[in-house]
Amino acid sequence: MRVTIRQSLHPFISNKAQELGINDHAEVVNFLLLQILQNSMLAQTQPSASQNTQ
């Protein structure tokens, strides 16, 4: 798969790469996508606030 990163996101990706100690920006994008996926899965497994009050 090929992904194009908008130029406005380049500084963010570069900073994240330095933070993670990764030289490959594609790996940073993979890492961020996995984080989104994990957070999405966690949100689906946790009861919502409206379910907690009933």
PDB file of N, CA and C in Angstrom, residues 11-35:
ATOM      1  N   PRO A  11       6.213  17.802   9.609  1.00  0.00           N
ATOM      2  CA  PRO A  11       6.901  18.105  10.874  1.00  0.00           C
ATOM      3  C   PRO A  11       6.453  17.188  12.016  1.00  0.00           C
ATOM      4  N   PHE A  12       5.164  16.887  12.078  1.00  0.00           N
ATOM      5  CA  PHE A  12       4.652  15.995  13.118  1.00  0.00           C
ATOM      6  C   PHE A  12       5.264  14.605  12.988  1.00  0.00           C
ATOM      7  N   ILE A  13       5.287  14.081  11.767  1.00  0.00           N
ATOM      8  CA  ILE A  13       5.843  12.746  11.529  1.00  0.00           C
ATOM      9  C   ILE A  13       7.338  12.734  11.849  1.00  0.00           C
ATOM     10  N   SER A  14       8.044  13.778  11.449  1.00  0.00           N
ATOM     11  CA  SER A  14       9.487  13.861  11.734  1.00  0.00           C
ATOM     12  C   SER A  14       9.751  13.929  13.232  1.00  0.00           C
ATOM     13  N   ASN A  15       8.966  14.727  13.939  1.00  0.00           N
ATOM     14  CA  ASN A  15       9.134  14.828  15.395  1.00  0.00           C
ATOM     15  C   ASN A  15       8.826  13.506  16.080  1.00  0.00           C
ATOM     16  N   LYS A  16       7.783  12.834  15.627  1.00  0.00           N
ATOM     17  CA  LYS A  16       7.413  11.541  16.208  1.00  0.00           C
ATOM     18  C   LYS A  16       8.511  10.513  15.933  1.00  0.00           C
ATOM     19  N   ALA A  17       9.092  10.560  14.747  1.00  0.00           N
ATOM     20  CA  ALA A  17      10.175   9.641  14.403  1.00  0.00           C
ATOM     21  C   ALA A  17      11.357   9.845  15.344  1.00  0.00           C
ATOM     22  N   GLN A  18      11.711  11.088  15.594  1.00  0.00           N
ATOM     23  CA  GLN A  18      12.809  11.370  16.521  1.00  0.00           C
ATOM     24  C   GLN A  18      12.458  10.894  17.926  1.00  0.00           C
ATOM     25  N   GLU A  19      11.226  11.152  18.345  1.00  0.00           N
ATOM     26  CA  GLU A  19      10.765  10.732  19.678  1.00  0.00           C
ATOM     27  C   GLU A  19      10.861   9.226  19.849  1.00  0.00           C
ATOM     28  N   LEU A  20      10.509   8.492  18.794  1.00  0.00           N
ATOM     29  CA  LEU A  20      10.506   7.030  18.850  1.00  0.00           C
ATOM     30  C   LEU A  20      11.857   6.421  18.485  1.00  0.00           C
ATOM     31  N   GLY A  21      12.773   7.238  17.983  1.00  0.00           N
ATOM     32  CA  GLY A  21      14.072   6.727  17.568  1.00  0.00           C
ATOM     33  C   GLY A  21      13.990   5.897  16.306  1.00  0.00           C
ATOM     34  N   ILE A  22      13.087   6.286  15.405  1.00  0.00           N
ATOM     35  CA  ILE A  22      12.866   5.554  14.158  1.00  0.00           C
ATOM     36  C   ILE A  22      13.279   6.456  12.998  1.00  0.00           C
ATOM     37  N   ASN A  23      14.027   5.906  12.043  1.00  0.00           N
ATOM     38  CA  ASN A  23      14.461   6.687  10.885  1.00  0.00           C
ATOM     39  C   ASN A  23      13.486   6.603   9.715  1.00  0.00           C
ATOM     40  N   ASP A  24      12.635   5.597   9.712  1.00  0.00           N
ATOM     41  CA  ASP A  24      11.731   5.344   8.591  1.00  0.00           C
ATOM     42  C   ASP A  24      10.362   5.950   8.894  1.00  0.00           C
ATOM     43  N   HIS A  25       9.984   6.967   8.129  1.00  0.00           N
ATOM     44  CA  HIS A  25       8.698   7.634   8.370  1.00  0.00           C
ATOM     45  C   HIS A  25       7.508   6.709   8.119  1.00  0.00           C
ATOM     46  N   ALA A  26       7.678   5.747   7.238  1.00  0.00           N
ATOM     47  CA  ALA A  26       6.595   4.788   7.000  1.00  0.00           C
ATOM     48  C   ALA A  26       6.320   3.976   8.265  1.00  0.00           C
ATOM     49  N   GLU A  27       7.358   3.646   9.007  1.00  0.00           N
ATOM     50  CA  GLU A  27       7.170   2.909  10.265  1.00  0.00           C
ATOM     51  C   GLU A  27       6.449   3.767  11.300  1.00  0.00           C
ATOM     52  N   VAL A  28       6.718   5.075  11.279  1.00  0.00           N
ATOM     53  CA  VAL A  28       6.004   5.979  12.187  1.00  0.00           C
ATOM     54  C   VAL A  28       4.519   5.989  11.844  1.00  0.00           C
ATOM     55  N   VAL A  29       4.206   6.059  10.563  1.00  0.00           N
ATOM     56  CA  VAL A  29       2.797   6.039  10.140  1.00  0.00           C
ATOM     57  C   VAL A  29       2.152   4.721  10.552  1.00  0.00           C
ATOM     58  N   ASN A  30       2.849   3.600  10.372  1.00  0.00           N
ATOM     59  CA  ASN A  30       2.327   2.299  10.808  1.00  0.00           C
ATOM     60  C   ASN A  30       2.067   2.295  12.308  1.00  0.00           C
ATOM     61  N   PHE A  31       3.005   2.823  13.078  1.00  0.00           N
ATOM     62  CA  PHE A  31       2.859   2.898  14.527  1.00  0.00           C
ATOM     63  C   PHE A  31       1.616   3.703  14.898  1.00  0.00           C
ATOM     64  N   LEU A  32       1.447   4.867  14.269  1.00  0.00           N
ATOM     65  CA  LEU A  32       0.301   5.721  14.579  1.00  0.00           C
ATOM     66  C   LEU A  32      -1.020   5.058  14.194  1.00  0.00           C
ATOM     67  N   LEU A  33      -1.027   4.364  13.064  1.00  0.00           N
ATOM     68  CA  LEU A  33      -2.244   3.657  12.659  1.00  0.00           C
ATOM     69  C   LEU A  33      -2.586   2.538  13.638  1.00  0.00           C
ATOM     70  N   LEU A  34      -1.582   1.830  14.120  1.00  0.00           N
ATOM     71  CA  LEU A  34      -1.822   0.783  15.114  1.00  0.00           C
ATOM     72  C   LEU A  34      -2.361   1.380  16.418  1.00  0.00           C
ATOM     73  N   GLN A  35      -1.856   2.545  16.800  1.00  0.00           N
ATOM     74  CA  GLN A  35      -2.349   3.215  18.004  1.00  0.00           C
ATOM     75  C   GLN A  35      -3.824   3.584  17.849  1.00  0.00           C
TER      76      GLN A  35
END
